[in-house]
Short mmCIF file of C-alpha atoms and ligand atoms in Angstrom, two decimals:
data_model
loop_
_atom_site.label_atom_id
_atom_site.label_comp_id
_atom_site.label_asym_id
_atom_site.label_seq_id
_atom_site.Cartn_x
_atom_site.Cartn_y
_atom_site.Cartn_z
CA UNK H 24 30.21 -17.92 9.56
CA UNK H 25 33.67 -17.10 9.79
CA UNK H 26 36.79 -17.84 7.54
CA UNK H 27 40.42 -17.43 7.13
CA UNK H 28 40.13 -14.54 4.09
CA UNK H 29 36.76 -12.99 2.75
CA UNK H 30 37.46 -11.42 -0.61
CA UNK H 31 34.63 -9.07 -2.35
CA UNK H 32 34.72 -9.85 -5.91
CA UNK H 33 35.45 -12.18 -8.58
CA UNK H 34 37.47 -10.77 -11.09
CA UNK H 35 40.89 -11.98 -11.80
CA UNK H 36 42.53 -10.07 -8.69
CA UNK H 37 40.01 -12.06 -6.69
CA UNK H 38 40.54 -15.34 -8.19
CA UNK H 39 44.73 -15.02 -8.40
CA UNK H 40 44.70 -14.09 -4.63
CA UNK H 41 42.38 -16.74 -3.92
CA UNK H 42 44.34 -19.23 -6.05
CA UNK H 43 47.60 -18.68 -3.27
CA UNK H 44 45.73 -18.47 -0.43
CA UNK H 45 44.37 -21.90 -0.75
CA UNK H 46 47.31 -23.16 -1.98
CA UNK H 47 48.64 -21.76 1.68
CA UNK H 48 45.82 -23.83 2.99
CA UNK H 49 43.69 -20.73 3.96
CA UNK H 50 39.79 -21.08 3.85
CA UNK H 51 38.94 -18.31 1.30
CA UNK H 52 35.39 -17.03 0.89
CA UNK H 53 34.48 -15.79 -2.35
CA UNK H 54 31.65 -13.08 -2.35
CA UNK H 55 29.83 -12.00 -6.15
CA UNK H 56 27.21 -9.93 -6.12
CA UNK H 57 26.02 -11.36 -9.39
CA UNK H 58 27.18 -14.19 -10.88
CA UNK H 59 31.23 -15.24 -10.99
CA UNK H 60 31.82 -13.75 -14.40
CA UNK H 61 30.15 -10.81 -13.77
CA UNK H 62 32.83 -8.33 -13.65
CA UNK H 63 35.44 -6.22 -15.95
CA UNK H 64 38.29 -9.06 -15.89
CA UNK H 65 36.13 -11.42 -17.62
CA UNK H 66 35.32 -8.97 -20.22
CA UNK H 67 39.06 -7.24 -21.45
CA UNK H 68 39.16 -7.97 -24.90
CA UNK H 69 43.11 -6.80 -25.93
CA UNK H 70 45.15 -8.66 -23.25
CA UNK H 71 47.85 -8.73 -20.57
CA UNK H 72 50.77 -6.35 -21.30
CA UNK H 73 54.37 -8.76 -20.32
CA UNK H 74 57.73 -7.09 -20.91
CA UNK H 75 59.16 -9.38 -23.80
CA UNK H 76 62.46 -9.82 -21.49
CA UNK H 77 64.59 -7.94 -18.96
CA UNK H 78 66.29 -5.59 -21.96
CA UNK H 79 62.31 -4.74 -22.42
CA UNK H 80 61.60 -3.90 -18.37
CA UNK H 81 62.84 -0.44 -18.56
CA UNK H 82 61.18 0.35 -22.18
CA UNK H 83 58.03 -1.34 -20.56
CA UNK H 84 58.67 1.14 -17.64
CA UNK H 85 59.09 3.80 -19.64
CA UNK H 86 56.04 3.27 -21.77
CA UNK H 87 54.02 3.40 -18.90
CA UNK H 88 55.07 6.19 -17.01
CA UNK H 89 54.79 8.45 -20.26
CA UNK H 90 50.85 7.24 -20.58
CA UNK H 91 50.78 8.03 -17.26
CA UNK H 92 51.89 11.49 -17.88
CA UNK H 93 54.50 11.01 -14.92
CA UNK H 94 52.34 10.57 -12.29
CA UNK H 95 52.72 7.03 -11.74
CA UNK H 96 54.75 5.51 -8.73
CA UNK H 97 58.25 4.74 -10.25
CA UNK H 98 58.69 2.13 -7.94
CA UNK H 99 55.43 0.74 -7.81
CA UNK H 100 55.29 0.41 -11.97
CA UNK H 101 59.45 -1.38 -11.82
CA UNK H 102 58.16 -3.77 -9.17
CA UNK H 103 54.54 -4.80 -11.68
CA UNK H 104 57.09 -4.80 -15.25
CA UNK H 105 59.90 -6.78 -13.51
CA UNK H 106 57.39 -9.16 -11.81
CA UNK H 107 55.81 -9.59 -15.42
CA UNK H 108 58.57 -11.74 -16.59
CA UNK H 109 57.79 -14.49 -13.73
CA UNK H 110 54.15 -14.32 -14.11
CA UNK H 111 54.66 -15.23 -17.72
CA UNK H 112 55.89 -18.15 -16.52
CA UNK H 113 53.72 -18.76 -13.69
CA UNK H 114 50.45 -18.49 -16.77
CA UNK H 115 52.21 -20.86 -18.71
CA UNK H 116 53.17 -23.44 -15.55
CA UNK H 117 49.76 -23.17 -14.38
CA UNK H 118 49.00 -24.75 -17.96
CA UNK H 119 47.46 -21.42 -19.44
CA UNK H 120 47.41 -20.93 -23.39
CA UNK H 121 48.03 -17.61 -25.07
CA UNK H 122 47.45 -17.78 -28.78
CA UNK H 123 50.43 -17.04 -31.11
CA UNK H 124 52.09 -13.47 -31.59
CA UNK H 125 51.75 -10.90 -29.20
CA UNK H 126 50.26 -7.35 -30.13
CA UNK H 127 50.52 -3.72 -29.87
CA UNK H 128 48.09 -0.76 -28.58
CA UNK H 129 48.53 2.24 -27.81
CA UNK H 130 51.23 3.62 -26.38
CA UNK H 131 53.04 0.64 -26.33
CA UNK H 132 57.06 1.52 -28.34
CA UNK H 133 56.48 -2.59 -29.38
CA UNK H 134 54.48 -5.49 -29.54
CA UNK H 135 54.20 -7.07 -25.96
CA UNK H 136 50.33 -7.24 -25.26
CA UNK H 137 49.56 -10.83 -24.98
CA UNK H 138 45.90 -12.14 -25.87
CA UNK H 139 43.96 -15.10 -26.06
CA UNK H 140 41.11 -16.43 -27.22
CA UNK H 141 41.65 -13.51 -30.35
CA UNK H 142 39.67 -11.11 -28.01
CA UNK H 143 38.48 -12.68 -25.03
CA UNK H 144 41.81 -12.65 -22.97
CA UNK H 145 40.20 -11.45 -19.86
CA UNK H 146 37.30 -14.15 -20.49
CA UNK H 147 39.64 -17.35 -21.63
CA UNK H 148 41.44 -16.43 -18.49
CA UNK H 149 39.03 -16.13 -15.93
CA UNK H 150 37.33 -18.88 -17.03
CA UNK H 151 40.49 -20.59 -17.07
CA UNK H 152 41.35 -19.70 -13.18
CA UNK H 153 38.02 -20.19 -12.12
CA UNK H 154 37.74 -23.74 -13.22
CA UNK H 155 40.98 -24.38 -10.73
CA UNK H 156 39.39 -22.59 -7.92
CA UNK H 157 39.01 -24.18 -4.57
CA UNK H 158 37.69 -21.32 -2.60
CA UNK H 159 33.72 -20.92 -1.45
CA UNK H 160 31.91 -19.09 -3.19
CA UNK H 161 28.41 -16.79 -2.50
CA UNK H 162 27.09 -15.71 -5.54
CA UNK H 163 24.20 -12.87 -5.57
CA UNK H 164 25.37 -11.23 -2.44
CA UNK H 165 25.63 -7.48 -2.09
CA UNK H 166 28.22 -6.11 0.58
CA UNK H 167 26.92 -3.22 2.44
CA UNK H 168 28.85 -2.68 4.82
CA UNK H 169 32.40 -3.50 6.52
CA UNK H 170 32.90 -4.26 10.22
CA UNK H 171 35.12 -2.58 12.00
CA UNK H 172 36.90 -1.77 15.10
CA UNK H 173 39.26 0.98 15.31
CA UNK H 174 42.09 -0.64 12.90
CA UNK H 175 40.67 -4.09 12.40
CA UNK H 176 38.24 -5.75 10.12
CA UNK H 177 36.22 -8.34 11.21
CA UNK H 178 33.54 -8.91 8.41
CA UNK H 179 30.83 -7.93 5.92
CA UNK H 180 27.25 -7.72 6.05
CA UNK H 181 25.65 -8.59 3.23
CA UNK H 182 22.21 -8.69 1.60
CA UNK H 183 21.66 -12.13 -0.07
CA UNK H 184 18.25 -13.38 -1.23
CA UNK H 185 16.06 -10.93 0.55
CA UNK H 186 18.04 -11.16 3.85
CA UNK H 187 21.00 -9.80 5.72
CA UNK H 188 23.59 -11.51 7.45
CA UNK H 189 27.17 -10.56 8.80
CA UNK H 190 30.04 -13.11 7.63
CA UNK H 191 33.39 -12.68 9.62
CA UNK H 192 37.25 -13.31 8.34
CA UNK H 193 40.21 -12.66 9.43
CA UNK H 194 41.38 -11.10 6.58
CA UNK H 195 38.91 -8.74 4.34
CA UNK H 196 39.94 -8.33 0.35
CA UNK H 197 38.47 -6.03 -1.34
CA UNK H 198 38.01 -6.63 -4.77
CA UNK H 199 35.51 -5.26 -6.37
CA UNK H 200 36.54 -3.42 -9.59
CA UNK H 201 35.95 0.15 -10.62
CA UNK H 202 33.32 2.69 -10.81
CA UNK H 203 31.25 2.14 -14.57
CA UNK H 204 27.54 2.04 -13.36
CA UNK H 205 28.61 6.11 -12.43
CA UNK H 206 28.70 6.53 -15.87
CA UNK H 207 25.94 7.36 -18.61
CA UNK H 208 28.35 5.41 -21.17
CA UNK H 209 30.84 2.91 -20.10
CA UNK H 210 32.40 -0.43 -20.86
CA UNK H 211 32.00 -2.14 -17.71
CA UNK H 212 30.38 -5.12 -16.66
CA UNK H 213 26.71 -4.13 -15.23
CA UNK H 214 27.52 -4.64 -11.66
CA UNK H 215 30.81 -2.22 -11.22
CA UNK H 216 29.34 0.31 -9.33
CA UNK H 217 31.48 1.81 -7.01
CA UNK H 218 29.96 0.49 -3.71
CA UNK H 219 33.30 -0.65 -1.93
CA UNK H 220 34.92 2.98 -2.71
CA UNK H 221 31.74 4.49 -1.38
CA UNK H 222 31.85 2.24 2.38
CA UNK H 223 35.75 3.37 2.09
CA UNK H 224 34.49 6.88 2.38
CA UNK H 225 32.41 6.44 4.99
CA UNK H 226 34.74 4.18 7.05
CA UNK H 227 37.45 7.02 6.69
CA UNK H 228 39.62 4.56 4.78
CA UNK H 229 41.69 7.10 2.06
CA UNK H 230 40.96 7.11 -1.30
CA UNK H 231 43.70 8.80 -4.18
CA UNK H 232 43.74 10.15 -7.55
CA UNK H 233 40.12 9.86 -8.12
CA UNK H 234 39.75 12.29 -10.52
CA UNK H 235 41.92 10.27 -12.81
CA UNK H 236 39.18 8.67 -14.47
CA UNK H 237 39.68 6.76 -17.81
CA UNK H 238 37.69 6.56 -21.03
CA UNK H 239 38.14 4.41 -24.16
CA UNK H 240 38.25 6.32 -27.28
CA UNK H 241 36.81 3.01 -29.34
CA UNK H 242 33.34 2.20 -28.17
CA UNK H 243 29.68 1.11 -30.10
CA UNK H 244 27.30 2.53 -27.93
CA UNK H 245 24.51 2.19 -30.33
CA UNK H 246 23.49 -0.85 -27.99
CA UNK H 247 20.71 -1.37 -25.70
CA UNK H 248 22.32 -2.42 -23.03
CA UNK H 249 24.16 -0.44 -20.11
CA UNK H 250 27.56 -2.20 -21.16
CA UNK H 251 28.41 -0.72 -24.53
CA UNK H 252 30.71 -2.42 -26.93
CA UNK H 253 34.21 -1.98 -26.57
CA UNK H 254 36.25 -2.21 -29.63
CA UNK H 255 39.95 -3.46 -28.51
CA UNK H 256 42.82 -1.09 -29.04
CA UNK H 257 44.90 -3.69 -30.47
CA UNK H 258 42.33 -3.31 -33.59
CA UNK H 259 44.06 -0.02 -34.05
CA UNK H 260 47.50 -1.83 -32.78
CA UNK H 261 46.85 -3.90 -35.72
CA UNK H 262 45.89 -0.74 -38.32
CA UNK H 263 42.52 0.23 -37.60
CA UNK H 264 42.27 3.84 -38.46
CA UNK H 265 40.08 6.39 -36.96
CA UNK H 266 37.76 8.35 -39.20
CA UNK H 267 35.45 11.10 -39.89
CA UNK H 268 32.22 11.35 -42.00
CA UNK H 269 34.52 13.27 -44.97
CA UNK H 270 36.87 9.42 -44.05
CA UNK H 271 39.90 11.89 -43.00
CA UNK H 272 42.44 10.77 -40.18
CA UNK H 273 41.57 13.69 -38.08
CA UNK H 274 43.81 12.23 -34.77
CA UNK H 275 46.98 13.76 -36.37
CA UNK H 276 45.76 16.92 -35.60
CA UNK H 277 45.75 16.62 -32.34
CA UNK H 278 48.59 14.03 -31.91
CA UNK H 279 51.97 13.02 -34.41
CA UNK H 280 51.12 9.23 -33.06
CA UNK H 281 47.40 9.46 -34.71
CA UNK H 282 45.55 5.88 -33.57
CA UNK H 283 48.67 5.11 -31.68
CA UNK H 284 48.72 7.83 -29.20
CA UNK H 285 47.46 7.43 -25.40
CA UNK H 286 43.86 6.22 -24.56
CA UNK H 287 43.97 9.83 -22.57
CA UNK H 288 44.36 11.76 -25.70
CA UNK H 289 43.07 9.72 -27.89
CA UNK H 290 39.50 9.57 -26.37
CA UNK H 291 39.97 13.89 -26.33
CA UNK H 292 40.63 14.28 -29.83
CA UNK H 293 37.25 12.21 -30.47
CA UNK H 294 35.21 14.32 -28.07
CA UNK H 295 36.34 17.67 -29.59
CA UNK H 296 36.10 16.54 -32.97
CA UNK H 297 32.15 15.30 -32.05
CA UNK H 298 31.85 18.43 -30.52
CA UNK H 299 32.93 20.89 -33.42
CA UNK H 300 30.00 18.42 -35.36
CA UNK H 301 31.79 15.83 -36.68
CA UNK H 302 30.57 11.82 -36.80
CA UNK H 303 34.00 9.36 -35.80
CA UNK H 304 34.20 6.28 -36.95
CA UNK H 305 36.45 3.25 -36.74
CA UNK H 306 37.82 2.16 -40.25
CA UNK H 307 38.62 -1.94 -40.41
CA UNK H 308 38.01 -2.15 -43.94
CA UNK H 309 41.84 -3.06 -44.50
CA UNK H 310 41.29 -6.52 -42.49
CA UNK H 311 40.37 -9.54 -44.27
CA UNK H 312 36.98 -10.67 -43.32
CA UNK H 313 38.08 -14.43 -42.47
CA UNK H 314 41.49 -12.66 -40.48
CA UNK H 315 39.28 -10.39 -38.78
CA UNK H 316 36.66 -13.37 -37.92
CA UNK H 317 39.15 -15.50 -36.74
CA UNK H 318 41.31 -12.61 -34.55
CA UNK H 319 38.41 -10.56 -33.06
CA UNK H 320 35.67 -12.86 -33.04
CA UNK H 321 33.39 -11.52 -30.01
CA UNK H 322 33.72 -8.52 -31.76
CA UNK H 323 32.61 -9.32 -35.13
CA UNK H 324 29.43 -11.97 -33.67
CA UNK H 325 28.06 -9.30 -32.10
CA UNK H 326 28.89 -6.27 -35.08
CA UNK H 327 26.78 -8.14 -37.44
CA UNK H 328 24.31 -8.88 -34.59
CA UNK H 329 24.10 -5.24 -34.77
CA UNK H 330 23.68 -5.42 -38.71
CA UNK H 331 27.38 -3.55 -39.32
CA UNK H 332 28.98 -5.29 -42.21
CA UNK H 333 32.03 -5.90 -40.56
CA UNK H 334 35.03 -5.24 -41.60
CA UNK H 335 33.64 -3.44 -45.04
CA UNK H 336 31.35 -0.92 -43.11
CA UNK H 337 32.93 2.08 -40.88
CA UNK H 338 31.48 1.25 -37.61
CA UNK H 339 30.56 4.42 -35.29
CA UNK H 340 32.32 5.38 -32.11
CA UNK H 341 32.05 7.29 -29.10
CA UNK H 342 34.52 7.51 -26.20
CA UNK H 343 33.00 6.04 -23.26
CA UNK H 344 34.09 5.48 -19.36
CA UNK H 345 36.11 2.58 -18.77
CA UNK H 346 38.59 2.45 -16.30
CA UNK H 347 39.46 4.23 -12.99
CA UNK H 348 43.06 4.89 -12.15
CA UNK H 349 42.22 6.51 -8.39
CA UNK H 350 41.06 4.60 -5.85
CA UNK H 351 41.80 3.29 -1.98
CA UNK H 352 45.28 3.62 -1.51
CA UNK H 353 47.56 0.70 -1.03
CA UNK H 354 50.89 -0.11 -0.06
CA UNK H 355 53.03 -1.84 -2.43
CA UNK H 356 51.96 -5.03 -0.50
CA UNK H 357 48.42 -4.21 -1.45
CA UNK H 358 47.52 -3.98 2.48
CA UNK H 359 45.56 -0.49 3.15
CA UNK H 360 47.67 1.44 5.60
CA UNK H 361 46.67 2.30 9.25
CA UNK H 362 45.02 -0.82 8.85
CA UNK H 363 45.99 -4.24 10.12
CA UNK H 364 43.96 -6.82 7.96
CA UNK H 365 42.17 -5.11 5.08
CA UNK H 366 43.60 -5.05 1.52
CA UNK H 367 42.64 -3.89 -1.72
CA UNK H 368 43.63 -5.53 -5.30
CA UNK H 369 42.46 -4.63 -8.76
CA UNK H 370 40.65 -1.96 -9.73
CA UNK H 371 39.50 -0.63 -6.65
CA UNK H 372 42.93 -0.36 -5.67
CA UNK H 373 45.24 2.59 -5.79
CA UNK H 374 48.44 1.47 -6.11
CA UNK H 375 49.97 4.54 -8.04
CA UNK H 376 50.93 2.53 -11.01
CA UNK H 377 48.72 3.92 -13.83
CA UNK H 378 49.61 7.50 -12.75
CA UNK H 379 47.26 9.82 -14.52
CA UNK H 380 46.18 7.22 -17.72
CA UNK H 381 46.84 3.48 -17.75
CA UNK H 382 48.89 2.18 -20.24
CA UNK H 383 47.04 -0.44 -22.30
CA UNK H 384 46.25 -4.03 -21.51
CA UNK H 385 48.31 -2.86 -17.41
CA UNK H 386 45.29 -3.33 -15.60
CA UNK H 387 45.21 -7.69 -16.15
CA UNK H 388 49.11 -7.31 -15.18
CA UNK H 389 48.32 -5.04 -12.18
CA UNK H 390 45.74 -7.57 -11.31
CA UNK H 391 47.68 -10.59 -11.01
CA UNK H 392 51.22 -8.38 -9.66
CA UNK H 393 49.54 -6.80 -6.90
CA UNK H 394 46.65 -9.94 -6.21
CA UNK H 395 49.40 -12.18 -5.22
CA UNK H 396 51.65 -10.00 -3.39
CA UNK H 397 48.41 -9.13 -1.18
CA UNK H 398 48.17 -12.95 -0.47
CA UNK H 399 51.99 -13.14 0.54
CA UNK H 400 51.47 -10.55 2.96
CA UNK H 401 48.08 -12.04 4.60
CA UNK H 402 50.08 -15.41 4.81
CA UNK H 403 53.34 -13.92 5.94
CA UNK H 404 50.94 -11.51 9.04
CA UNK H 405 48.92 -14.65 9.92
CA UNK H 406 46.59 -12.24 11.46
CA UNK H 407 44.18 -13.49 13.55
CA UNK H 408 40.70 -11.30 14.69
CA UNK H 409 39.42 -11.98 18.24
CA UNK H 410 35.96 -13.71 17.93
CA UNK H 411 33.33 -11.12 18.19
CA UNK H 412 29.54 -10.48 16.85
CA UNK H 413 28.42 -6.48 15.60
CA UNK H 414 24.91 -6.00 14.67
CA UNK H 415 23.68 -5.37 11.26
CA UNK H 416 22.86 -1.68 10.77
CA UNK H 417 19.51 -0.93 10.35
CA UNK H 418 19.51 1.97 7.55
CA UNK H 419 17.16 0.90 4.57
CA UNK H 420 18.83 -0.37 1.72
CA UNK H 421 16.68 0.26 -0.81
CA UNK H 422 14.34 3.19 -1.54
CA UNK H 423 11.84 3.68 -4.24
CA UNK H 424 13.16 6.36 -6.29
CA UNK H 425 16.81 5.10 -5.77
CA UNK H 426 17.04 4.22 -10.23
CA UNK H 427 15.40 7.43 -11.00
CA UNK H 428 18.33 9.20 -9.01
CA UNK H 429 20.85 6.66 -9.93
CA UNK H 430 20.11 7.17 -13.64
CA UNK H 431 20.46 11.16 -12.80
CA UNK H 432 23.66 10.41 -12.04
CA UNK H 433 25.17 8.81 -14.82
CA UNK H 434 23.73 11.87 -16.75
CA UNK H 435 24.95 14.63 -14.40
CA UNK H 436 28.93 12.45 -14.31
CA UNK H 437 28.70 12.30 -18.30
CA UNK H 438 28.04 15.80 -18.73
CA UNK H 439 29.85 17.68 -16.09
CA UNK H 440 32.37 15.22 -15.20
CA UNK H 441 33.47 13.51 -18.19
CA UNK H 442 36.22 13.69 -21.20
CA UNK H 443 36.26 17.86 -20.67
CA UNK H 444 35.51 19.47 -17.38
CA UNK H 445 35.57 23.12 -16.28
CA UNK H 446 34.33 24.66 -12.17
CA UNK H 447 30.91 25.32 -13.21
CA UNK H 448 30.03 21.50 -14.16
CA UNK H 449 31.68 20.02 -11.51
CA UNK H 450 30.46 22.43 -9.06
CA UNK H 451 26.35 21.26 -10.70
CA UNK H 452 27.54 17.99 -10.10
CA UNK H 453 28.66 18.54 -6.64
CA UNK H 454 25.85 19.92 -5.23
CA UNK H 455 23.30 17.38 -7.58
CA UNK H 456 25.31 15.05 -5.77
CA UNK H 457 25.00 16.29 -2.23
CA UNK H 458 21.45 17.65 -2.43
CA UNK H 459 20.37 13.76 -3.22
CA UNK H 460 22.33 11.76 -0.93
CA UNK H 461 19.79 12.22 1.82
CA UNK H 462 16.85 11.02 -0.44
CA UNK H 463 18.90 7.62 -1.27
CA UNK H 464 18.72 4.23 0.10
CA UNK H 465 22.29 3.02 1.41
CA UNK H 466 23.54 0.86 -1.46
CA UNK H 467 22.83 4.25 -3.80
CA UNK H 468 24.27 6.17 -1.57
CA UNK H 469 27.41 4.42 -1.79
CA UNK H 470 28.12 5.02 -4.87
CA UNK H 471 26.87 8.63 -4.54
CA UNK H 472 29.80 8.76 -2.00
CA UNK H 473 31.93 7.36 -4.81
CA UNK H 474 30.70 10.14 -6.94
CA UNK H 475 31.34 12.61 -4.64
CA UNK H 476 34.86 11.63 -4.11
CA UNK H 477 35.26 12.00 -7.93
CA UNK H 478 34.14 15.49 -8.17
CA UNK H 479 35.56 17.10 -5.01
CA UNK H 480 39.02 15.62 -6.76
CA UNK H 481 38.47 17.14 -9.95
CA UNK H 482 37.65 20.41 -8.58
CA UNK H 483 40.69 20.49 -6.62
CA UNK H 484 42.73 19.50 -9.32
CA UNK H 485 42.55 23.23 -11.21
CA UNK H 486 45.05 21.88 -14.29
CA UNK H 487 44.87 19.12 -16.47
CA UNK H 488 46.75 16.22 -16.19
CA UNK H 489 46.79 13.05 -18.27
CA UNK H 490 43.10 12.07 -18.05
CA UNK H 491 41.74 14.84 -16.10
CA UNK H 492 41.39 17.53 -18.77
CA UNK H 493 39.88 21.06 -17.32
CA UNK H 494 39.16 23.19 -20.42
CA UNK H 495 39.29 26.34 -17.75
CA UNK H 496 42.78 25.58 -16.38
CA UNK H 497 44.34 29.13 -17.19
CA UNK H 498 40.87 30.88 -16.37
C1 SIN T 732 41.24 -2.89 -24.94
O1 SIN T 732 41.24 -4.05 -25.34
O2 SIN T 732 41.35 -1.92 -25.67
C2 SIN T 732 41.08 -2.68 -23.48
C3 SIN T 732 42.22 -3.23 -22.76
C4 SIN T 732 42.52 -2.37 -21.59
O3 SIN T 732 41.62 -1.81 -20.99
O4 SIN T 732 43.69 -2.18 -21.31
#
């Protein structure tokens, strides 16, 4: 089987590439390894960050690169805030529906975070481009592996059904989201798992900045399931106070912005205040019940599913993982250098423009920015790969302890690689890490490659920097 573009993944990256592609008349492949909506797009609750106009650009700029502690790409973050303006328009033209008012999180000098469905942007979207979508799609399918030949890509293999098979393109996407199953606590949906960053490693394709790993400071994790509850930053955009047990605004302490200040420190000032033996709560009690219904609805449906009488009842918090700023490095065309036809978009991307903590709500903006700049550059290459057949590789994919080990990890990452690191938990995690890769299967192993990417980063990273907090840095 062989089209023009495979892409890996179906978040909104995926689906916005895919959308100009086909326009281009390209035969696009589509590859999920769960179902369509199964992935972090479909889930962002607060929105899409779009500069209000071109006097906002710069401030929008400027917002960013200070979240980002300064590590960001300048040019990379003027060429997503000025392209912002257009794609406002491009939403709208397409026949897309915000709701009403835009919103503020944190970080942001002013309201420009634009949501819809009150807190299913990332959902009403998706859903929205999906419905348009005229690519093929393969649902359940599991990439394992990238074929190449010195700087070309000429397919996947996959494992679909109980079978493998290699499908070819001429172009390869990559588009399969962050990192979250890595994670004992973490917002993502349950099939981000790092795989793609893991077959990077191994195909010597580089990866950047992956220490720079975010967490949310407003999550219920008092759930059952792996995917804990994010509770959108615009609820604190919108007056939400943090809390402790005594009901004190403890963030001021650590920060004059309080609720306001960056995810980065933000989600530190919980930790340390958890740590020193306090409980943190969120505070909505100063939202009207029918306001709060009607603007955070998948929020408050599944609250009271949990038996929290929202918005009277302080609901409990914990930071947990939910976004990674590192990944394979891109140019600003999204095309992975040294390498003729492979690209990465989205979260799995590097592009530089999050520096060391995204700025609220970027991520849907970087999505669609860097998603359809990727496409221009596939259609301006043409690229075309010489027909030719590779084998499948014959390492087992599975092994029987592979969830005992993978579950290890997302213990070992919380505690040694998480909010607050130091050498001697990232050095337990390292070699954790390395002393179980031989015992895996190959799809855990990939993200045990991920993993180790993570940790050799932070440990050669000796000071702390925006997310990446080492509590030794002076020792
Ligand atoms: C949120 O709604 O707080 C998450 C949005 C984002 O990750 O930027």
């Amino acid at each position: 089987m062989k089209f023009d573009n495979v892409i890996i993944g179906s978040g909104l990256a995926a689906l916005w590439c895919a959308k100009f592609l086909n326009d281009a008349a390209k035969s696009t492949l589509i590859i999920t390894k769960n179902q369509v909506w199964d992935c972090n797009s479909f889930y962002a609750q607060g929105g899409v960050t779009l500069a209000l106009d071109e006097k906002d650009v710069p401030i929008h700029i400027q917002d960013t690169l200070k979240a980002g502690s300064y590590h960001n790409k300048k040019e990379i973050v003027e060429i997503l805030s000025k392209a912002s303006l257009k794609l406002k328009e491009e939403l709208l033209n397409y026949g897309f529906k915000f709701d009403p008012g835009v919103t503020k999180e944190g970080a942001h000098s002013i309201r420009r975070v634009f949501h819809a469905g009150g807190d299913a942007t990332g959902r009403e979207l998706h859903k929205f481009i999906f419905r348009k979508d005229k690519s093929y799609l393969l649902d359940e399918a599991v990439v394992f592996d990238i074929l190449m030949e010195k700087s070309v890509a000429y397919g996947v293999s996959i494992y679909h059904k109980g079978k493998k098979y290699n499908i070819y393109g001429d172009n390869i996407i990559i588009a399969s989201g962050g990192i979250g199953a890595l994670y004992k606590y973490d917002t993502n949906a349950r099939t981000i798992s790092g795989d793609l960053q893991g077959l990077a490693v191994e195909k010597g394709i580089k990866l950047k900045d992956m220490e720079m790993t975010q967490f949310h400071p407003t999550v219920f994790i008092e759930t059952r399931f792996s995917q804990k509850l994010l509770l959108t930053e615009a609820l604190r955009g919108e007056g939400a106070y943090i809390i402790d047990e005594t009901g004190r605004r403890f963030l001021f302490d650590y920060d004059e912005r309080g609720e306001l200040a960056s995810r980065d420190i933000v989600s530190r000032a919980i930790f340390l205040h958890q740590q020193k033996g306090h409980k943190v709560f969120l505070d909505v009690s100063m939202f009207d019940e029918e306001y709060f219904k009607k603007r955070f609805p998948t929020i408050y449906q599944k609250l009271k599913d949990y038996d929290i009488n929202v918005p009277y009842e302080p609901i409990p918090i914990s930071p947990a993982f939910h976004y990674m700023m590192g990944g394979i490095e891109v140019d600003e065309n999204s095309k992975i250098p040294g390498f003729e036809n492979l690209y990465a978009i989205g979260e799995v991307a590097y592009t530089g423009v999050h520096g060391a903590n995204r700025l609220a709500s970027n991520s849907l903006l970087e999505c669609f920015v860097f998603a359809k700049r990727a496409s221009a550059e596939i259609i301006k290459r043409n690229f075309k790969t010489k027909d030719k057949i590779f084998s499948i590789i014959s390492e087992e994919l599975f092994k029987n302890d592979d969830k005992h080990y993978k579950n290890l990890l997302r213990e070992q990452m919380w505690k040694n690689v998480g909010i607050v690191r130091d050498e001697r938990g990232l050095k337990e995690a390292l070699s954790f890490i390395e002393d179980t890769i031989p015992k895996l299967g190959r799809l855990a192993k990939l993200r045990f490659l991920t993993a180790r990417e993570i940790v050799k980063a932070a440990i050669n990273r000796k000071n702390s920097l925006g997310a990446h907090y080492r509590k030794d840095e002076n020792a």
